[in-house]
Amino acid sequence: MRDAGGATPRKLRGSRFRSRLRMPVVGTALVAVGLAYAALVPNGAAGADGPQSQQIEEGRRLFAVGCASCHGLHAQGGTNGEGRMAGPSLIGVGAAAVDFQVSTGRMPATQPGAQIPQKPPVYNEDETAALAAYIASLAPGPAIPASDAYDVSKATQEEVTRGGELFRTNCTACHNFAGRGGALPNGRYAPSLMSTTPRNMYQAMLTGPQQMPVFSDAVLLPEDKRAVIAYIVALQDAKDPGGFGLGRLGPVSEGLWGWLIGIGLLVLVAVWIGARVPKVHRKQE
């Protein structure tokens, strides 16, 4: 006997049985997937309220107060009242860029300009770490390097020498061969490296702040970055035999110093001698 659709009662009962069986199978599969996820990520639910999440939330709050006016409420970039860009997008810049800019006091910027100068930092270490964690949570980017990546306390003389070669090849065009900085077009400049920490040197190479190019690990290997840092630290520790560095520009600055001071003193002595010589008046005939 068949129904209107042509199906026999046996087939209908089989179809209904399979439908009823499908629900517990699917439910069992979902439970198994949930248990597997919980086993692989045991802190998944707790992590939402963990220290990392609290740090990100604190960074979000600090960003909304001190950074959103230029970079946008969600770090997407912002414009001023005239439609010009006030601050670039920070999505994807990574924690290293935030740590560099904020720890050196360049951000928050006091005013826009061709170059954002270094100044005393506004945020402490914990606040800086919170801001970096928040920006890192938005999109992947260069992370803050581990301390052993830039630790040059045990660098050998060979590493310092190799770092000097790399520095002179890649960096002296802007920072000068002694790391004292130099002028760039359009009112910009490469800052002096004499007070820069090894951590910020590494982060600058990773992120390329302002006019500086990015030296990723594909361009400059981590050990090469460490060698460059070792050379710069050696420059920072170097003594000036003459007492004054004079920008370490060599005979040019030394010769100028000699002319301004040495010849200037000779002129003053000549004037003094001329003033001391008594004037001789001829008697009128």
Coordinates of C-alpha atoms in Angstrom, one line a residue:
M1 CA 0.0 0.0 0.0
R2 CA 1.4 3.5 -0.9
D3 CA 0.5 6.9 0.2
A4 CA -0.2 9.9 -2.1
G5 CA 3.4 10.5 -2.7
G6 CA 4.2 6.9 -3.6
A7 CA 6.1 6.0 -0.4
T8 CA 5.3 2.8 1.5
P9 CA 4.6 2.8 5.3
R10 CA 7.9 1.0 5.9
K11 CA 9.9 3.7 4.1
L12 CA 8.0 6.4 6.0
R13 CA 8.8 4.7 9.3
G14 CA 12.5 4.4 8.3
S15 CA 12.7 8.0 7.4
R16 CA 11.1 9.1 10.7
F17 CA 13.5 6.9 12.6
R18 CA 16.5 8.4 10.9
S19 CA 15.2 11.9 11.6
R20 CA 14.8 11.1 15.2
L21 CA 18.2 9.5 15.4
R22 CA 19.9 12.4 13.7
M23 CA 19.2 14.9 16.5
P24 CA 21.0 13.0 19.3
V25 CA 23.9 12.3 17.0
V26 CA 24.3 16.0 16.1
G27 CA 23.9 16.9 19.8
T28 CA 26.5 14.4 20.8
A29 CA 28.9 15.8 18.2
L30 CA 28.4 19.3 19.4
V31 CA 29.0 18.3 23.0
A32 CA 32.2 16.4 21.9
V33 CA 33.4 19.5 20.0
G34 CA 32.8 21.7 23.0
L35 CA 34.6 19.3 25.3
A36 CA 37.5 19.2 22.9
Y37 CA 37.7 23.0 22.7
A38 CA 37.6 23.2 26.5
A39 CA 40.4 20.7 26.8
L40 CA 42.6 22.5 24.3
V41 CA 41.8 26.0 25.6
P42 CA 41.2 25.4 29.4
N43 CA 41.4 29.1 30.2
G44 CA 39.2 30.3 27.3
A45 CA 36.3 31.3 29.3
A46 CA 38.3 32.6 32.3
G47 CA 40.7 34.5 30.0
A48 CA 38.0 36.9 29.2
D49 CA 38.3 38.3 32.7
G50 CA 42.1 37.6 33.1
P51 CA 45.0 40.0 33.5
Q52 CA 45.5 40.3 29.8
S53 CA 41.9 41.4 29.2
Q54 CA 42.1 43.8 32.1
Q55 CA 45.3 45.3 30.6
I56 CA 43.7 45.7 27.2
E57 CA 40.6 47.3 28.8
E58 CA 42.9 49.8 30.7
G59 CA 44.7 50.5 27.5
R60 CA 41.4 51.2 25.7
R61 CA 40.4 53.7 28.4
L62 CA 43.8 55.5 28.3
F63 CA 43.6 55.6 24.5
A64 CA 40.1 57.1 24.5
V65 CA 41.2 59.9 26.9
G66 CA 44.7 60.7 25.5
C67 CA 44.9 59.4 21.9
A68 CA 41.5 59.2 20.3
S69 CA 41.3 62.9 19.5
C70 CA 43.9 62.4 16.8
H71 CA 43.9 58.7 16.0
G72 CA 40.2 58.1 16.1
L73 CA 38.1 56.4 18.7
H74 CA 38.9 53.0 17.4
A75 CA 42.5 53.8 16.2
Q76 CA 41.4 54.0 12.6
G77 CA 43.0 57.4 12.1
G78 CA 41.4 60.9 12.5
T79 CA 41.2 64.2 10.8
N80 CA 41.1 67.8 12.1
G81 CA 38.4 70.3 11.5
E82 CA 39.8 71.2 8.1
G83 CA 39.7 67.6 6.8
R84 CA 43.4 67.0 7.1
M85 CA 44.8 63.9 8.8
A86 CA 45.4 64.6 12.5
G87 CA 46.8 61.1 13.3
P88 CA 47.4 58.0 11.2
S89 CA 45.7 54.7 11.7
L90 CA 47.3 52.5 14.4
I91 CA 45.7 49.3 13.3
G92 CA 48.5 46.8 12.6
V93 CA 51.4 49.0 13.9
G94 CA 52.0 46.5 16.7
A95 CA 52.9 46.9 20.4
A96 CA 56.6 47.7 19.6
A97 CA 55.6 50.9 17.8
V98 CA 53.4 52.1 20.7
D99 CA 56.1 51.3 23.2
F100 CA 58.7 53.2 21.3
Q101 CA 56.5 56.3 20.6
V102 CA 55.0 56.5 24.1
S103 CA 58.1 55.6 26.2
T104 CA 60.2 58.3 24.4
G105 CA 57.5 60.9 25.0
R106 CA 56.9 61.5 21.3
M107 CA 53.3 60.5 21.8
P108 CA 51.0 62.0 22.8
A109 CA 52.3 64.9 20.6
T110 CA 52.0 68.4 22.0
Q111 CA 51.3 69.8 18.5
P112 CA 51.5 68.6 14.9
G113 CA 54.6 69.4 12.9
A114 CA 57.2 68.1 10.5
Q115 CA 59.0 66.2 13.3
I116 CA 57.6 65.0 16.6
P117 CA 60.5 65.6 19.1
Q118 CA 61.4 63.4 22.0
K119 CA 60.3 64.7 25.4
P120 CA 59.8 63.3 29.0
P121 CA 57.1 60.5 28.8
V122 CA 53.6 61.2 29.8
Y123 CA 52.6 57.7 30.8
N124 CA 54.4 55.4 33.2
E125 CA 55.6 51.8 32.3
D126 CA 52.3 50.1 33.3
E127 CA 50.2 52.6 31.3
T128 CA 52.5 52.3 28.3
A129 CA 52.2 48.5 28.4
A130 CA 48.4 48.8 28.6
L131 CA 48.3 51.1 25.5
A132 CA 50.6 48.7 23.6
A133 CA 48.5 45.7 24.6
Y134 CA 45.3 47.5 23.4
I135 CA 46.8 48.4 20.0
A136 CA 48.2 44.9 19.6
S137 CA 44.8 43.5 20.2
L138 CA 43.3 45.3 17.2
A139 CA 45.5 43.6 14.6
P140 CA 48.8 41.7 14.3
G141 CA 52.0 43.8 14.3
P142 CA 55.6 43.8 15.5
A143 CA 55.7 42.7 19.2
I144 CA 57.9 44.2 21.9
P145 CA 61.2 42.3 21.6
A146 CA 62.4 40.1 24.4
S147 CA 65.3 41.5 26.5
D148 CA 67.8 39.0 25.1
A149 CA 67.2 40.4 21.6
Y150 CA 68.9 43.7 22.4
D151 CA 71.1 42.8 25.4
V152 CA 74.6 43.7 24.3
S153 CA 76.3 43.6 27.7
K154 CA 78.4 40.6 26.5
A155 CA 79.0 41.7 23.0
T156 CA 82.4 40.9 21.6
Q157 CA 84.7 43.3 19.8
E158 CA 84.0 41.4 16.6
E159 CA 80.3 42.1 17.0
V160 CA 80.9 45.8 17.6
T161 CA 83.1 46.0 14.5
R162 CA 80.5 44.3 12.4
G163 CA 77.8 46.5 13.8
G164 CA 79.9 49.5 12.9
E165 CA 80.1 48.3 9.3
L166 CA 76.4 47.8 9.2
F167 CA 75.7 51.2 10.8
R168 CA 77.9 53.0 8.3
T169 CA 76.2 51.2 5.4
N170 CA 72.6 51.7 6.5
C171 CA 72.4 54.6 9.0
T172 CA 75.1 57.2 8.6
A173 CA 73.3 59.0 5.7
C174 CA 70.8 60.3 8.4
H175 CA 72.3 59.8 11.8
N176 CA 75.9 60.6 10.8
F177 CA 78.8 58.2 11.4
A178 CA 79.0 59.1 15.1
G179 CA 75.3 58.7 15.7
R180 CA 74.8 62.4 16.6
G181 CA 71.9 62.9 14.2
G182 CA 71.6 65.2 11.2
A183 CA 69.2 67.4 9.2
L184 CA 66.7 66.1 6.7
P185 CA 64.6 67.9 4.0
N186 CA 61.4 69.8 4.8
G187 CA 62.3 70.7 8.4
R188 CA 62.8 67.1 9.5
Y189 CA 65.9 65.6 11.2
A190 CA 67.4 62.3 12.3
P191 CA 67.7 62.5 16.1
S192 CA 70.9 61.8 18.0
L193 CA 71.3 58.3 19.3
M194 CA 73.4 59.2 22.3
S195 CA 70.6 58.8 24.8
T196 CA 68.6 56.1 23.1
T197 CA 68.2 52.8 25.0
P198 CA 69.0 49.5 23.3
R199 CA 65.3 48.5 23.6
N200 CA 64.2 51.5 21.7
M201 CA 66.9 51.1 19.1
Y202 CA 65.6 47.6 18.3
Q203 CA 62.0 48.8 18.2
A204 CA 62.9 51.7 15.9
M205 CA 64.5 49.3 13.5
L206 CA 61.4 47.0 13.7
T207 CA 58.8 49.7 13.2
G208 CA 60.5 52.6 11.3
P209 CA 59.3 55.7 13.2
Q210 CA 58.6 58.9 11.3
Q211 CA 61.1 59.1 8.4
M212 CA 63.1 56.0 9.3
P213 CA 62.8 53.0 7.0
V214 CA 61.7 49.6 8.5
F215 CA 64.5 47.1 9.0
S216 CA 62.5 43.9 9.3
D217 CA 64.1 40.6 10.0
A218 CA 64.1 39.9 6.3
V219 CA 66.2 43.1 5.7
L220 CA 68.4 43.0 8.8
L221 CA 68.7 39.8 10.8
P222 CA 68.2 39.9 14.5
E223 CA 71.9 39.2 15.2
D224 CA 72.7 42.1 12.8
K225 CA 70.4 44.4 14.7
R226 CA 72.1 43.4 18.0
A227 CA 75.5 44.1 16.4
V228 CA 74.3 47.6 15.3
I229 CA 73.1 48.2 18.9
A230 CA 76.4 47.1 20.3
Y231 CA 78.2 49.6 18.1
I232 CA 75.9 52.5 19.1
V233 CA 76.4 51.6 22.8
A234 CA 80.1 51.6 22.2
L235 CA 79.8 55.1 20.7
Q236 CA 77.7 56.2 23.8
D237 CA 80.5 55.0 26.1
A238 CA 83.4 56.4 24.1
K239 CA 85.4 59.2 25.8
D240 CA 86.3 62.5 24.1
P241 CA 90.1 62.8 24.3
G242 CA 90.0 66.6 23.8
G243 CA 87.3 67.1 26.4
F244 CA 84.6 68.3 23.9
G245 CA 82.9 66.0 21.3
L246 CA 82.2 68.9 18.9
G247 CA 79.7 66.6 17.2
R248 CA 82.6 64.2 16.3
L249 CA 82.8 65.9 12.9
G250 CA 86.6 65.8 12.8
P251 CA 88.9 68.5 11.5
V252 CA 86.1 70.7 10.2
S253 CA 84.5 71.4 13.5
E254 CA 87.9 71.5 15.2
G255 CA 89.3 74.0 12.7
L256 CA 86.2 76.2 13.0
W257 CA 86.6 76.1 16.8
G258 CA 90.3 77.1 16.4
W259 CA 89.3 80.1 14.1
L260 CA 86.5 81.3 16.3
I261 CA 88.4 81.0 19.6
G262 CA 92.0 81.1 18.7
I263 CA 92.0 83.8 16.0
G264 CA 89.3 85.7 18.1
L265 CA 91.7 85.8 21.1
L266 CA 94.5 87.0 18.9
V267 CA 92.4 89.8 17.6
L268 CA 91.5 90.8 21.1
V269 CA 95.1 90.7 22.2
A270 CA 96.1 92.9 19.3
V271 CA 93.4 95.4 20.1
W272 CA 94.5 95.4 23.8
I273 CA 98.1 96.0 22.8
G274 CA 97.1 98.8 20.5
A275 CA 95.2 100.5 23.3
R276 CA 98.2 100.2 25.7
V277 CA 100.7 101.9 23.3
P278 CA 100.9 105.6 24.1
K279 CA 100.1 107.9 21.3
V280 CA 102.8 110.2 20.0
H281 CA 101.7 113.8 19.1
R282 CA 103.9 115.8 16.7
K283 CA 104.7 119.3 17.8
Q284 CA 103.4 122.0 15.5
E285 CA 106.1 123.9 13.7

